[in-house]
Short mmCIF file of C-alpha atoms in Angstrom, two decimals:
data_model
loop_
_atom_site.label_atom_id
_atom_site.label_comp_id
_atom_site.label_asym_id
_atom_site.label_seq_id
_atom_site.Cartn_x
_atom_site.Cartn_y
_atom_site.Cartn_z
CA MET A 142 0.00 0.00 0.00
CA LEU A 143 2.31 2.74 -1.19
CA ASN A 144 0.39 5.97 -1.04
CA SER A 145 1.65 9.54 -0.95
CA LYS A 146 -1.24 10.47 1.37
CA ILE A 147 0.26 8.38 4.15
CA LYS A 148 1.79 10.87 6.56
CA THR A 149 1.47 9.05 9.91
CA VAL A 150 1.60 5.54 11.29
CA ASP A 151 -2.14 5.85 11.98
CA ASP A 152 -2.73 6.65 8.29
CA TYR A 153 -0.77 3.55 7.31
CA ILE A 154 -2.50 1.18 9.76
CA ASN A 155 -5.95 2.57 9.00
CA GLY A 156 -5.38 1.69 5.35
CA TYR A 157 -5.75 -1.98 6.33
CA SER A 158 -8.55 -4.01 7.84
CA GLY A 159 -9.11 -7.31 9.58
CA ILE A 160 -6.20 -9.37 10.84
CA SER A 161 -3.58 -7.20 9.11
CA LYS A 162 -4.80 -4.06 10.88
CA GLU A 163 -5.01 -5.89 14.21
CA ILE A 164 -1.45 -7.22 13.89
CA LEU A 165 -0.05 -3.86 12.74
CA ASN A 166 -1.61 -2.18 15.79
CA LYS A 167 -0.23 -4.83 18.12
CA ILE A 168 3.25 -4.55 16.59
CA ARG A 169 3.14 -0.77 17.04
CA ILE A 170 2.16 -1.17 20.72
CA THR A 171 4.85 -3.84 21.21
CA ILE A 172 7.52 -1.50 19.80
CA GLN A 173 6.24 1.46 21.85
CA ASN A 174 6.39 -0.63 25.02
CA ALA A 175 9.92 -1.85 24.24
CA ALA A 176 11.17 1.61 23.23
CA PRO A 177 9.01 4.27 24.88
CA GLU A 178 11.47 7.05 23.93
CA ALA A 179 11.32 6.19 20.23
CA ILE A 180 9.35 8.34 17.81
CA ALA A 181 6.90 6.77 15.35
CA THR A 182 7.12 8.15 11.84
CA ILE A 183 6.86 7.13 8.19
CA GLN A 184 10.04 6.37 6.24
CA TYR A 185 10.16 4.56 2.91
CA ALA A 186 6.32 4.80 2.99
CA ILE A 187 6.12 2.39 5.96
CA PRO A 188 5.91 2.74 9.76
CA THR A 189 9.30 3.37 11.33
CA PHE A 190 10.46 3.96 14.87
CA VAL A 191 13.47 6.20 15.34
CA LEU A 192 15.75 6.86 18.29
CA ASN A 193 19.13 8.30 17.36
CA GLY A 194 18.51 6.87 13.89
CA ALA A 195 16.14 4.22 12.60
CA LEU A 196 15.36 1.42 15.06
CA VAL A 197 12.91 -0.77 13.15
CA HIS A 198 10.40 -0.61 10.33
CA PHE A 199 7.35 -2.79 9.68
CA ALA A 200 4.86 -3.23 6.87
CA ALA A 201 1.89 -5.33 5.81
CA PHE A 202 1.84 -7.53 2.73
CA LYS A 203 -0.70 -9.96 1.33
CA ASN A 204 0.55 -13.00 3.25
CA HIS A 205 2.98 -11.65 5.83
CA ILE A 206 4.15 -8.78 7.96
CA GLY A 207 7.59 -7.52 7.08
CA PHE A 208 9.70 -6.55 10.07
CA TYR A 209 12.94 -4.72 9.38
CA ALA A 210 15.46 -4.74 12.21
CA LEU A 211 18.29 -3.71 9.91
CA PRO A 212 21.12 -6.17 9.41
CA THR A 213 22.36 -6.01 13.01
CA GLY A 214 19.02 -7.02 14.51
CA ASN A 215 18.85 -10.03 12.23
CA LEU A 216 22.45 -11.02 12.92
CA LYS A 217 21.99 -10.88 16.70
CA PHE A 218 18.85 -13.05 16.61
CA GLN A 219 19.77 -15.50 13.82
CA LYS A 220 18.76 -18.56 15.83
CA GLU A 221 15.39 -17.13 16.89
CA ILE A 222 14.47 -15.95 13.38
CA SER A 223 15.73 -19.05 11.55
CA LYS A 224 12.19 -20.44 11.08
CA TYR A 225 11.13 -17.33 9.13
CA LYS A 226 11.96 -16.17 5.64
CA THR A 227 14.61 -13.48 6.03
CA GLY A 228 16.73 -11.11 4.01
CA LYS A 229 19.75 -9.04 4.98
CA GLY A 230 17.68 -6.87 7.32
CA SER A 231 14.17 -8.23 6.95
CA ILE A 232 12.02 -10.90 8.55
CA GLN A 233 8.69 -12.14 7.18
CA PHE A 234 6.11 -13.15 9.78
CA PRO A 235 3.38 -15.15 7.99
CA LEU A 236 -0.15 -13.95 8.69
CA ASP A 237 -1.35 -17.53 9.17
CA GLU A 238 1.04 -18.17 12.08
CA PRO A 239 1.24 -16.54 15.52
CA ILE A 240 3.25 -13.32 15.45
CA PRO A 241 6.25 -13.60 17.84
CA TYR A 242 5.63 -10.39 19.80
CA SER A 243 8.12 -11.37 22.53
CA LEU A 244 10.82 -11.77 19.88
CA ILE A 245 9.91 -8.37 18.43
CA THR A 246 10.33 -6.92 21.94
CA LYS A 247 13.79 -8.49 22.31
CA ILE A 248 14.90 -7.24 18.91
CA VAL A 249 13.65 -3.70 19.56
CA LYS A 250 15.34 -3.54 22.98
CA TYR A 251 18.58 -4.73 21.37
CA ARG A 252 18.30 -2.08 18.66
CA VAL A 253 17.63 0.63 21.29
CA LYS A 254 20.85 -0.28 23.13
CA GLU A 255 22.72 -0.35 19.85
CA ASN A 256 21.40 3.04 18.70
CA LEU A 257 21.96 4.72 22.05
CA ALA A 258 25.58 3.52 22.01
CA LYS A 259 26.35 5.37 18.79
CA PRO A 260 27.17 9.08 18.62
CA LYS A 261 24.10 11.30 18.58
CA ASN A 262 22.70 11.90 15.11
CA LYS A 263 23.32 15.57 14.35
CA LYS A 264 20.84 15.68 11.48
CA THR A 265 17.44 17.08 12.35
CA LYS A 266 14.28 16.71 10.35
#
């Protein structure tokens, strides 16, 4: 659902219905709980949480939810994500299987520590 009218995470999630919308909302809440200081925004036309740089992105597709923990998140949790289809920085959670919210929490908390350890991002938007 790439749409130039999408300006907020709410806009993005409200563009879906049913199970996809429910899962997107729950993923957003899971990320917010794991990284309360992070800011929700839209980057690359998908929901993104930022804290001293991008933490994670997520998006809905026909048969899965894409979760993007950047390469380092995937590398750190290789064993835990091995049952899912993955790319360099992406994980596909099938819609017909339970979403691993506790794993999402672990990945987000790892990414928070990682981002807070790097020098502050001087760019402002």
